[in-house]
Amino acid sequence: MSWSPQQDAALKTVADWLRRGDRQVFRLFGYAGTGKTTLARHIAEGVEGEVAFGAFTGKAASVLRAKGCSDASTIHSMIYRSRESDEGGPQFVLNRQSQAAKAALIVIDECSMVDEELGRDLLSFGQPVLVLGDPAQLPPVKGGGFFTEAEPDMMLTEVHRQAKDNPIVHMSMKVREGGKLEPGTYGESRVIRRREIDAATVMAADQVLVGLNKTRRLYNTRLRELNGYRDPMPAAGEKLVCLRNDKTKGLLNGSIWNIQTLRGIRNDFIRMDVTAEDDARGRAVEVVVHKAFFEGAEEDIPFVLRRESEEFTYGYALTVHKAQGSQWDDLVLFDESYAFREHRSRWLYTGLTRAAEKVTVVI
């Protein structure tokens, strides 16, 4: 494969870092379409020994696998192991016999999502870690950013020729450079007016993204109705999003789950078994969630009660902030970038780059 001068420089710089072995982390950052994953895969091919590819969410890991990183997993499954617990479902502890312990190199994509606890646990294995990130995206959500607080060791700015032909990359470049998305067709993707959006398009999408929490709540209610759910409380089969990390249970902020079984409600707490959307083994985790999370009233829960609750809500529509670190093949993005002032372009850029195959932007 032929590399651009910038990509070639990146390969040489990473090779030097690996050879020297004087720093554990190398930050390879770049915009969408600059070839970060392609470079990482090429670097991995030249490493003697195993290379472990990982990402914060299962969705991001599945995108890595689709790009040729065949054994990519979540960081969580890479470094923790489960053990049975009396508290409902497995508990997770560091696995010193894991893939990370044996790897000659660990590559982490979408690194902005990694928080300090997860980052330090990952580094505790002592192996070199190549982290990939995109500084044009929104700043990481609260708690993330363990790897993005320092300047990149190499920053890729040139979008390579093939990527420029990708409509999503083309749209993201336009937005990143301060341009405006005009209504029209971009390959399989579209930019349309609000009056043109229909229920069929929304229902067919893998995920709906919005900007504001009030919009998220409104659209979740509407999408639940379209799916036949009219009770404000959740039902078996529904789609949820996790709102807070709990590594002992394998719960990751922003991860998507499905309700397998509802066990009942007691003293305003809903007990249910949930399975991660991207867990092929379908392992159920028992969670207990205060019902206020499903009523949009979680801020009213007294701290002493909130502490007792896992944090989930409906996941049919997500904010772009919550979707960071994930990707979906078919996305509907309601453009609420106007609400983010100085981060307006970064919000829209981040939303666009959550789409792997096609996006419908509603302006």
Coordinates of N, CA, C and O in Angstrom, one line a residue, residues 18 35 42 46 59 98 116 119 143 170 218 246 256 304 306 328 343:
L18 N 8.1 2.1 19.5 CA 8.0 0.7 19.9 C 9.5 0.2 20.1 O 9.7 -0.6 21.1
G35 N -7.0 7.8 8.1 CA -6.4 6.4 8.0 C -5.8 5.9 9.3 O -4.9 5.1 9.3
H42 N -1.6 -1.8 10.0 CA -0.3 -2.0 9.4 C 0.8 -2.2 10.4 O 1.7 -3.0 10.3
G46 N 3.4 -5.6 11.7 CA 4.9 -5.7 11.8 C 5.3 -6.0 13.3 O 6.6 -6.0 13.5
K59 N -20.0 -1.4 20.3 CA -20.3 -0.9 19.0 C -19.0 -0.5 18.3 O -18.7 -0.9 17.1
S98 N -5.2 -12.3 31.0 CA -6.0 -11.8 29.8 C -5.2 -11.6 28.6 O -3.9 -11.7 28.6
E116 N -10.3 7.6 33.9 CA -9.0 7.3 34.6 C -8.9 5.9 35.2 O -7.9 5.3 35.1
G119 N -8.4 3.5 32.3 CA -7.1 3.8 31.7 C -6.0 3.2 32.6 O -5.1 2.6 32.1
G143 N -15.7 12.5 33.0 CA -15.1 11.3 33.5 C -14.2 10.7 32.4 O -13.2 9.9 32.7
H170 N -16.8 13.1 3.5 CA -16.9 14.4 2.8 C -17.8 15.4 3.6 O -17.4 16.6 3.8
L218 N -38.4 13.4 24.5 CA -39.6 13.5 23.6 C -39.6 12.4 22.5 O -40.6 11.7 22.3
D246 N -20.1 1.0 35.8 CA -20.0 0.1 37.0 C -19.2 -1.1 36.5 O -19.7 -2.0 36.0
I256 N -25.4 0.2 25.0 CA -26.8 -0.1 24.7 C -27.2 -1.5 25.2 O -26.4 -2.5 25.0
V304 N -29.2 9.7 48.4 CA -29.2 8.4 49.2 C -29.9 7.3 48.4 O -29.5 6.2 48.4
R306 N -30.4 7.5 44.9 CA -29.7 7.4 43.6 C -28.5 6.5 43.7 O -28.2 5.8 42.8
W328 N -22.9 3.4 14.3 CA -24.0 2.5 13.8 C -24.0 2.6 12.3 O -23.6 3.6 11.7
H343 N -19.2 25.0 20.3 CA -18.9 23.6 19.9 C -19.9 23.2 18.8 O -20.0 22.0 18.5

